[in-house]
Short mmCIF file of C-alpha atoms in Angstrom, two decimals:
data_model
loop_
_atom_site.label_atom_id
_atom_site.label_comp_id
_atom_site.label_asym_id
_atom_site.label_seq_id
_atom_site.Cartn_x
_atom_site.Cartn_y
_atom_site.Cartn_z
CA MET U 1 0.00 0.00 0.00
CA VAL U 2 1.12 3.53 -0.71
CA LYS U 3 1.97 5.76 2.25
CA LEU U 4 2.67 9.43 1.68
CA ASN U 5 3.88 11.40 4.68
CA LYS U 6 5.19 14.33 2.70
CA ILE U 7 3.61 15.68 -0.46
CA TYR U 8 6.51 17.67 -1.81
CA THR U 9 9.95 16.11 -2.21
CA ARG U 10 11.77 18.72 -4.31
CA THR U 11 13.11 15.90 -6.52
CA GLY U 12 11.18 17.25 -9.49
CA ASP U 13 12.32 20.84 -9.19
CA ALA U 14 14.84 20.38 -12.01
CA GLY U 15 12.11 19.22 -14.41
CA THR U 16 12.43 15.46 -14.01
CA THR U 17 10.20 12.86 -12.45
CA GLY U 18 10.84 9.38 -11.11
CA LEU U 19 9.63 6.17 -12.68
CA VAL U 20 8.69 3.07 -10.73
CA ASP U 21 12.08 1.45 -11.40
CA GLY U 22 13.91 4.45 -9.90
CA SER U 23 15.03 5.96 -13.21
CA ARG U 24 14.18 9.57 -14.01
CA LEU U 25 12.73 11.21 -17.09
CA PRO U 26 12.03 14.79 -18.10
CA LYS U 27 8.49 15.72 -17.09
CA HIS U 28 7.76 16.51 -20.72
CA ALA U 29 8.84 13.06 -22.00
CA PRO U 30 6.21 11.22 -24.07
CA ARG U 31 5.86 8.53 -21.38
CA MET U 32 5.07 11.19 -18.79
CA GLN U 33 2.62 12.87 -21.18
CA ALA U 34 0.74 9.57 -21.41
CA VAL U 35 0.74 9.17 -17.61
CA GLY U 36 -0.57 12.73 -17.23
CA ASP U 37 -3.28 12.22 -19.84
CA VAL U 38 -4.44 9.06 -18.02
CA ASP U 39 -4.58 11.09 -14.81
CA GLU U 40 -6.64 13.77 -16.56
CA ALA U 41 -9.02 11.12 -17.93
CA ASN U 42 -9.41 9.77 -14.40
CA SER U 43 -10.25 13.25 -13.11
CA ALA U 44 -12.83 13.74 -15.87
CA ILE U 45 -14.42 10.41 -14.93
CA GLY U 46 -14.64 11.70 -11.36
CA LEU U 47 -16.62 14.69 -12.61
CA ALA U 48 -18.80 12.40 -14.72
CA ILE U 49 -19.59 10.31 -11.63
CA ILE U 50 -20.80 13.45 -9.84
CA ALA U 51 -22.86 14.51 -12.88
CA MET U 52 -24.47 11.05 -13.08
CA GLY U 53 -25.74 11.12 -9.51
CA ALA U 54 -26.98 7.90 -7.91
CA ARG U 55 -26.92 5.51 -10.86
CA PRO U 56 -25.66 1.92 -10.82
CA GLU U 57 -23.10 2.74 -13.55
CA THR U 58 -21.15 4.93 -11.15
CA ARG U 59 -19.91 1.72 -9.49
CA TRP U 60 -18.33 0.71 -12.83
CA LEU U 61 -16.69 4.09 -13.17
CA THR U 62 -15.23 3.91 -9.67
CA THR U 63 -13.72 0.52 -10.57
CA ILE U 64 -12.38 2.10 -13.76
CA GLN U 65 -10.83 4.94 -11.74
CA ASN U 66 -8.91 2.34 -9.73
CA ASP U 67 -7.90 0.63 -12.98
CA LEU U 68 -6.58 3.96 -14.27
CA PHE U 69 -4.25 4.22 -11.27
CA ASP U 70 -3.03 0.72 -12.18
CA LEU U 71 -2.63 1.92 -15.77
CA GLY U 72 -0.63 4.97 -14.68
CA ALA U 73 1.68 2.69 -12.70
CA ASP U 74 1.95 0.39 -15.71
CA LEU U 75 2.95 3.24 -18.02
CA ALA U 76 5.42 4.55 -15.41
CA THR U 77 7.17 1.17 -15.16
CA PRO U 78 9.63 0.54 -17.99
CA ILE U 79 9.57 -2.95 -19.44
CA PRO U 80 13.10 -4.34 -19.13
CA GLU U 81 14.28 -6.17 -22.21
CA GLY U 82 14.16 -9.93 -21.73
CA GLU U 83 13.57 -9.78 -17.96
CA ASP U 84 10.70 -11.22 -15.98
CA GLU U 85 9.08 -8.59 -13.76
CA PRO U 86 6.55 -10.27 -11.48
CA TRP U 87 6.67 -7.24 -9.17
CA ALA U 88 5.34 -4.82 -11.80
CA LEU U 89 1.70 -3.70 -11.66
CA ARG U 90 0.35 -4.23 -15.16
CA ILE U 91 -3.05 -4.03 -16.79
CA VAL U 92 -4.16 -7.59 -17.55
CA ALA U 93 -6.48 -9.11 -20.15
CA SER U 94 -9.28 -9.67 -17.63
CA GLN U 95 -9.51 -5.91 -17.05
CA VAL U 96 -9.91 -5.33 -20.80
CA LYS U 97 -12.46 -8.17 -21.01
CA ARG U 98 -14.51 -6.64 -18.19
CA LEU U 99 -14.82 -3.44 -20.22
CA GLU U 100 -15.82 -5.43 -23.32
CA ASP U 101 -18.51 -7.27 -21.34
CA GLU U 102 -19.90 -3.98 -20.00
CA ILE U 103 -19.89 -2.47 -23.51
CA ASP U 104 -21.71 -5.47 -24.96
CA ALA U 105 -24.34 -5.46 -22.20
CA MET U 106 -25.06 -1.73 -22.57
CA ASN U 107 -24.95 -1.75 -26.36
CA ALA U 108 -27.50 -4.58 -26.55
CA GLU U 109 -30.10 -2.16 -25.13
CA LEU U 110 -29.37 0.64 -27.61
CA ALA U 111 -30.81 1.21 -31.06
CA PRO U 112 -28.14 1.08 -33.78
CA LEU U 113 -26.66 4.43 -34.76
CA ASP U 114 -27.95 6.01 -37.96
CA SER U 115 -25.76 9.11 -37.67
CA PHE U 116 -22.74 10.34 -35.78
CA ILE U 117 -23.77 11.98 -32.54
CA LEU U 118 -22.64 15.24 -31.01
CA PRO U 119 -21.12 15.13 -27.52
CA GLY U 120 -24.05 16.37 -25.50
CA GLY U 121 -27.62 15.57 -24.64
CA SER U 122 -27.94 15.39 -20.88
CA HIS U 123 -25.48 16.96 -18.44
CA ALA U 124 -24.29 13.50 -17.39
CA ALA U 125 -23.82 12.32 -20.99
CA ALA U 126 -21.86 15.48 -21.85
CA ALA U 127 -19.56 14.85 -18.86
CA VAL U 128 -19.01 11.26 -19.97
CA HIS U 129 -18.31 12.44 -23.55
CA LEU U 130 -15.65 14.81 -22.18
CA ALA U 131 -14.06 11.91 -20.28
CA ARG U 132 -14.19 9.88 -23.52
CA ALA U 133 -12.40 12.60 -25.50
CA ILE U 134 -9.69 12.90 -22.84
CA THR U 135 -9.34 9.11 -22.80
CA ARG U 136 -8.81 9.20 -26.58
CA ARG U 137 -6.02 11.73 -26.03
CA ALA U 138 -4.46 9.46 -23.41
CA GLU U 139 -4.61 6.63 -25.94
CA ARG U 140 -2.88 8.78 -28.57
CA SER U 141 -0.17 9.71 -26.06
CA ALA U 142 0.32 6.08 -25.07
CA THR U 143 0.53 4.84 -28.66
CA ALA U 144 3.01 7.63 -29.47
CA THR U 145 5.11 6.47 -26.52
CA ALA U 146 4.82 2.85 -27.67
CA ALA U 147 6.40 3.86 -30.98
CA ASP U 148 9.65 4.51 -29.07
CA VAL U 149 9.59 2.28 -25.98
CA ALA U 150 7.97 -1.01 -25.08
CA LEU U 151 4.59 -0.66 -23.38
CA ASN U 152 2.21 -3.32 -22.16
CA PRO U 153 -0.17 -4.10 -25.07
CA GLN U 154 -3.00 -4.65 -22.58
CA ALA U 155 -2.56 -1.07 -21.37
CA LEU U 156 -3.13 0.20 -24.90
CA ALA U 157 -6.12 -2.12 -25.37
CA TYR U 158 -7.60 -0.92 -22.07
CA LEU U 159 -7.52 2.72 -23.17
CA ASN U 160 -9.11 1.82 -26.49
CA ARG U 161 -11.94 -0.13 -24.86
CA LEU U 162 -12.43 2.52 -22.19
CA SER U 163 -13.17 5.20 -24.76
CA ASP U 164 -15.66 2.81 -26.41
CA LEU U 165 -17.30 2.12 -23.05
CA LEU U 166 -17.61 5.82 -22.31
CA PHE U 167 -19.22 6.42 -25.72
CA VAL U 168 -21.81 3.70 -25.14
CA LEU U 169 -22.39 4.88 -21.56
CA ALA U 170 -23.05 8.43 -22.80
CA ARG U 171 -25.70 7.05 -25.16
CA ARG U 172 -27.23 5.07 -22.29
CA LEU U 173 -27.35 8.25 -20.21
CA ASN U 174 -29.14 9.98 -23.07
CA ASP U 175 -32.27 7.88 -22.50
CA ASN U 176 -30.73 4.84 -24.23
CA GLY U 177 -29.90 6.93 -27.29
CA ALA U 178 -33.30 8.64 -27.64
CA GLY U 179 -31.77 11.87 -26.30
CA ASP U 180 -28.64 11.73 -28.47
CA VAL U 181 -27.96 14.89 -30.45
CA LYS U 182 -27.37 13.78 -34.03
CA TRP U 183 -24.86 15.33 -36.37
CA VAL U 184 -26.49 16.87 -39.41
CA PRO U 185 -23.77 17.23 -42.06
CA GLY U 186 -23.64 20.72 -43.51
CA ALA U 187 -26.58 21.94 -41.40
CA SER U 188 -24.97 25.28 -40.61
CA ARG U 189 -23.97 26.25 -44.12
#
C-alpha cells in the first residue's frame, strides 16, 4: 500500500520525475505525457460520476478509476528487455475483457446508430463524452510512446476499450440513445 507522509519532495524541481524502477525522465517526456493524460481522464471520470448522480453505472466508473491508477503505474514502469518482472503492476487481459462485457451489455439495449452523434444531450452524458475525449487523447499519447519504448499491449487495449465504453455509456445516459444529439452534415452552411 502507498503511504505518503510528505507531499513535496523537491526531486522534481529540475524538471524530471521518477519512474517506478527508480530511473528519471524529463516531465515533458512522451511517457510522462501519457501518464498525465491518463490522470486527466481519471479526473474527468470523477466529474462524470458526480454529474451522473446515484446511478448503478457509477460503481463501474469507480472501478475504472482504480484501474486507471493501475494503468498509470503500468505506463510509469519501464519494461526491461528480456527480464521477468513479477513485481510490476500491469493491466491484464481480464480488465480489458470486463470493459468489453460492459460495452456489450449496454450496447444490446441501444438502437443502432444512424448518424454520428454530437457530444451532448444530458449533463451526465456530456460529462461522460468529455471523459471519452480525454481518454482518446491518453490513448494517442500512449501509442506515441509505444512507438519509441515497449509498453504493455494490454494497457493500450484498455484505453481503447475505455473510450468505447464511455461512448456507449453516454448514449445510455441519453435515454438509451433517444436523447442523443445527431450530427447533421452541412446543417450550418
